Rosetta silent file (secondary structure, phi, psi, omega in degrees, C-alpha in Angstrom):
SEQUENCE: MTTQYEAAVARYFAAWNTGGAEELAGAVAAAWAEDGSYTDPLADVRGHEGIAAVIAGAQEQFPGFAFRQVGTAEGHHGVARFRWELVSLADGSAPVAGSDVITLDGDGRIRTVTGFLDRVPTA
SCORE:     score description
SCORE:     0.000 S_00000001
   1 L     0.000 -179.598 -176.957   -5.576   -0.307    5.939 S_00000001
   2 L  -126.356  126.584  171.305   -8.301   -1.758    3.261 S_00000001
   3 L   -95.947  170.792  158.623  -11.773   -0.323    3.555 S_00000001
   4 H   -86.525  -22.220  147.444  -14.304   -2.060    2.995 S_00000001
   5 H   -31.364  -94.321 -166.203  -14.946   -0.195   -0.239 S_00000001
   6 H   -22.303  -66.671 -169.010  -12.037   -0.673   -1.569 S_00000001
   7 H   -36.247  -61.083  161.088  -12.447   -4.537   -1.051 S_00000001
   8 H   -12.129  -81.823  171.132  -15.410   -4.252   -2.515 S_00000001
   9 H   -41.693  -36.413 -145.290  -14.396   -2.444   -5.348 S_00000001
  10 H   -85.404  -40.719 -164.429  -11.065   -4.583   -5.709 S_00000001
  11 H   -65.686  -26.675  151.257  -13.536   -7.576   -5.912 S_00000001
  12 H   -69.638  -43.527  147.907  -15.548   -6.170   -8.325 S_00000001
  13 H   -24.307  -62.794  153.475  -12.590   -5.902  -10.779 S_00000001
  14 H   -36.428  -64.903  171.122  -11.720   -8.984   -9.909 S_00000001
  15 H   -47.416  -89.401  173.978  -15.031  -10.214  -11.503 S_00000001
  16 H   -28.168  -35.491  166.559  -14.735   -8.078  -14.622 S_00000001
  17 H   -56.488  -27.743  167.386  -11.323   -9.577  -14.891 S_00000001
  18 L  -114.720  159.091 -156.960  -11.739  -12.773  -15.199 S_00000001
  19 L   -76.465  171.233  158.970  -11.521  -15.317  -17.563 S_00000001
  20 H    86.260   85.464  167.214  -13.529  -18.750  -17.637 S_00000001
  21 H     7.231  -96.309  163.767  -16.802  -19.675  -16.968 S_00000001
  22 H   -29.274  -25.998  155.282  -16.312  -21.312  -14.559 S_00000001
  23 H  -122.735    4.240  120.504  -14.515  -18.575  -12.413 S_00000001
  24 H   -13.234 -101.074 -165.060  -16.648  -16.312  -13.572 S_00000001
  25 H   -50.593  -10.504 -178.170  -19.534  -17.103  -11.835 S_00000001
  26 H  -108.214  -22.439  136.657  -17.281  -17.774   -8.316 S_00000001
  27 H   -44.726  -18.258 -168.315  -15.598  -14.016   -8.651 S_00000001
  28 H   -92.193  -18.145 -158.950  -19.389  -12.456   -9.543 S_00000001
  29 H   -75.422  -54.638 -168.421  -20.723  -15.113   -6.115 S_00000001
  30 H   -51.693  -35.790  165.139  -17.816  -13.367   -4.269 S_00000001
  31 H  -103.158  -20.345  164.576  -18.310   -9.732   -5.126 S_00000001
  32 E  -111.803  170.480  172.471  -22.129   -9.189   -5.174 S_00000001
  33 L   -80.884 -173.621 -171.650  -24.739  -10.672   -2.824 S_00000001
  34 L   -38.065  -91.390  -87.968  -27.627  -13.865   -4.375 S_00000001
  35 L  -120.395   31.671  175.692  -30.061  -11.235   -5.220 S_00000001
  36 L   -72.038  160.794  171.094  -27.232   -7.927   -6.546 S_00000001
  37 E  -111.247  130.719  130.376  -27.990   -6.163   -9.443 S_00000001
  38 L  -146.743  138.279  167.145  -26.539   -4.186  -12.165 S_00000001
  39 E   -99.225  131.934  176.454  -27.545   -1.370  -14.040 S_00000001
  40 L  -142.771 -117.093 -168.538  -25.959    0.949  -16.529 S_00000001
  41 L   -94.992  -32.504 -136.772  -27.306    2.438  -19.983 S_00000001
  42 L  -102.737  -54.226  172.201  -26.415   -0.819  -21.411 S_00000001
  43 L  -152.094  174.886  160.687  -28.313   -3.542  -19.067 S_00000001
  44 L  -163.736  154.130 -155.918  -30.010   -4.395  -15.855 S_00000001
  45 L   169.436  155.616 -145.706  -30.260   -7.703  -14.378 S_00000001
  46 E  -148.319  163.129 -147.753  -30.188   -8.874  -11.132 S_00000001
  47 L    30.592 -177.604 -150.215  -28.541  -11.977   -9.746 S_00000001
  48 L   -77.566   13.003 -179.036  -25.202  -13.876  -10.191 S_00000001
  49 L  -133.127   16.909  141.393  -25.618  -15.473  -13.593 S_00000001
  50 L   -84.950  -35.195  168.198  -27.117  -12.095  -15.177 S_00000001
  51 L   -95.130   58.299  132.425  -24.147  -10.063  -13.989 S_00000001
  52 L  -103.524  -46.815 -172.951  -22.008  -13.069  -15.402 S_00000001
  53 H   -66.706  -17.478  154.384  -23.529  -12.433  -19.037 S_00000001
  54 H    -3.198 -100.455 -171.789  -22.698   -8.820  -18.424 S_00000001
  55 H   -46.384  -15.380  153.926  -19.904   -9.255  -17.999 S_00000001
  56 H   -90.843   -2.792  137.152  -19.233  -12.272  -20.619 S_00000001
  57 L   -45.611  -68.742 -169.208  -20.563   -9.972  -22.850 S_00000001
  58 H   -52.842  -59.373 -173.501  -18.424   -7.254  -22.227 S_00000001
  59 H   -51.833  -29.314 -174.863  -15.479   -9.745  -22.473 S_00000001
  60 H   -60.071  -95.407  160.236  -16.997  -11.126  -25.832 S_00000001
  61 H    16.421  -78.361 -164.930  -17.389   -7.600  -26.968 S_00000001
  62 L  -130.602   60.564  158.466  -13.487   -6.285  -26.145 S_00000001
  63 L   -47.925  149.195  167.114  -11.449   -9.439  -26.433 S_00000001
  64 L    70.189   57.218  159.658   -7.468   -8.042  -25.303 S_00000001
  65 L  -173.083  137.119 -171.225   -8.993   -5.737  -23.188 S_00000001
  66 E  -118.702  172.522 -177.553   -9.132   -5.628  -19.001 S_00000001
  67 E  -123.104  124.024 -178.527  -11.144   -2.777  -17.361 S_00000001
  68 E  -124.622  135.913 -156.041   -8.986   -0.598  -14.824 S_00000001
  69 L   -96.644  133.908  171.030   -9.689    1.575  -11.951 S_00000001
  70 L   -41.942   79.586 -171.619   -9.515    5.503  -12.099 S_00000001
  71 L    73.726 -140.756  120.221   -8.249    6.722   -8.773 S_00000001
  72 L   -71.713  130.205  174.406   -9.851    6.212   -5.972 S_00000001
  73 L   -72.375  133.276  139.858  -13.345    4.742   -4.157 S_00000001
  74 L   -94.593  163.489 -156.747  -14.804    6.717   -2.084 S_00000001
  75 L  -157.800  119.385  152.356  -17.215    5.196    0.506 S_00000001
  76 E   169.183 -176.691 -152.023  -19.626    5.532    3.245 S_00000001
  77 L    32.027   45.800  162.833  -22.265    4.696    4.684 S_00000001
  78 L    96.141   -3.166 -160.526  -22.963    1.401    3.094 S_00000001
  79 E  -139.039  148.489  159.500  -22.334    3.401   -0.367 S_00000001
  80 E  -164.931  160.957  173.029  -18.998    4.352   -2.783 S_00000001
  81 E  -118.055 -175.900 -160.836  -18.484    5.647   -6.098 S_00000001
  82 L  -176.046  175.652 -153.254  -15.497    4.744   -7.770 S_00000001
  83 L  -148.847  151.817  163.535  -13.930    5.818  -11.746 S_00000001
  84 E   161.812  155.142 -167.234  -12.494    3.176  -14.545 S_00000001
  85 E  -118.495  124.464  176.635  -11.370    2.434  -18.065 S_00000001
  86 E   -63.613  115.406 -144.681  -12.085   -0.451  -20.334 S_00000001
  87 E  -111.724  114.748  174.143   -7.955   -0.199  -20.779 S_00000001
  88 L   -80.186  144.071 -131.017   -6.322   -2.707  -24.312 S_00000001
  89 L  -102.554   27.124 -173.695   -3.793   -4.735  -22.854 S_00000001
  90 L  -125.034   -9.475  174.991   -1.991   -4.704  -26.459 S_00000001
  91 L  -158.504   17.747  159.816   -1.382   -0.706  -26.702 S_00000001
  92 L    95.241  -34.991  161.480   -2.891    0.720  -23.763 S_00000001
  93 L   -18.924  144.948 -174.115   -5.380    2.518  -25.171 S_00000001
  94 L  -146.783  102.119 -175.427   -8.829    2.879  -22.993 S_00000001
  95 L  -100.282   22.420  171.465  -11.764    3.800  -25.818 S_00000001
  96 L  -154.586  133.217 -149.990  -13.941    3.202  -22.969 S_00000001
  97 E  -157.254  149.082  177.711  -14.051    5.192  -19.242 S_00000001
  98 E  -146.618 -169.364  138.965  -17.391    5.056  -16.969 S_00000001
  99 E  -153.899  162.686  168.672  -18.264    5.430  -13.302 S_00000001
 100 L  -116.302 -176.982  175.737  -20.296    3.490  -10.732 S_00000001
 101 E  -145.218  142.001 -149.950  -21.843    4.157   -7.512 S_00000001
 102 E  -121.197  165.306  155.025  -21.945    0.603   -5.770 S_00000001
 103 E  -131.789  149.719  162.394  -24.445   -0.217   -2.378 S_00000001
 104 E   -90.417  158.470 -172.578  -23.225   -2.822    0.333 S_00000001
 105 E  -142.816  168.070 -135.224  -25.380   -5.415    2.178 S_00000001
 106 L   -88.318    9.163 -164.490  -24.061   -6.091    5.657 S_00000001
 107 L  -118.574  -39.930  134.688  -21.793   -8.729    4.576 S_00000001
 108 L   133.738   36.842  172.387  -19.327   -5.802    2.592 S_00000001
 109 E  -102.060  157.109  166.826  -20.553   -7.736   -0.764 S_00000001
 110 E   -55.738  124.811  136.976  -22.346   -5.400   -3.853 S_00000001
 111 E  -119.095   30.971  161.040  -26.372   -5.982   -3.712 S_00000001
 112 E  -144.822  178.037 -172.107  -26.773   -2.701   -6.240 S_00000001
 113 E   172.081  130.824  179.254  -24.277   -1.514   -9.143 S_00000001
 114 E  -161.015  100.799 -153.153  -25.332    1.536  -10.964 S_00000001
 115 L   -86.960  162.734  169.526  -23.454    2.534  -13.711 S_00000001
 116 E  -163.069  129.238  174.398  -22.706    5.334  -16.109 S_00000001
 117 E   -68.874   76.625  164.226  -20.487    5.600  -19.235 S_00000001
 118 E   -58.624    4.271 -175.400  -18.491    8.655  -19.648 S_00000001
 119 E  -176.674  124.424  172.847  -16.453    7.814  -22.733 S_00000001
 120 L   177.206  124.746 -171.430  -17.234    5.098  -25.581 S_00000001
 121 L   -25.225  120.250  178.984  -16.413    4.891  -29.005 S_00000001
 122 L   -55.478  -11.090  172.692  -17.907    6.675  -31.871 S_00000001
 123 L  -124.612    0.000    0.000  -18.050    3.828  -34.385 S_00000001
């Protein structure tokens, strides 16, 4: 049985891994509340357009890569945490990894993301 946290995290990864501006806008709208936010060491944005711009920027910086969940999401009281890696589709290497904490609204959509970078490229 899929929990609300697993469903929210699945929509989160669908947004990060979708292509094309129109598809990305739809995936962000499906995952985040309209006034949702995304904050990590490199970004602090609010709203669907800002979130989509951050995702598009990451996709441009890392072409040929996909975000993959590591382990399972844990959640309670409308808050969940999970880990992820940015994986090369060519060779399976994962130069970037992190962990995120999300809060959900009453509809199960993401209200906030607070991200942490656990591994980043040195060059």
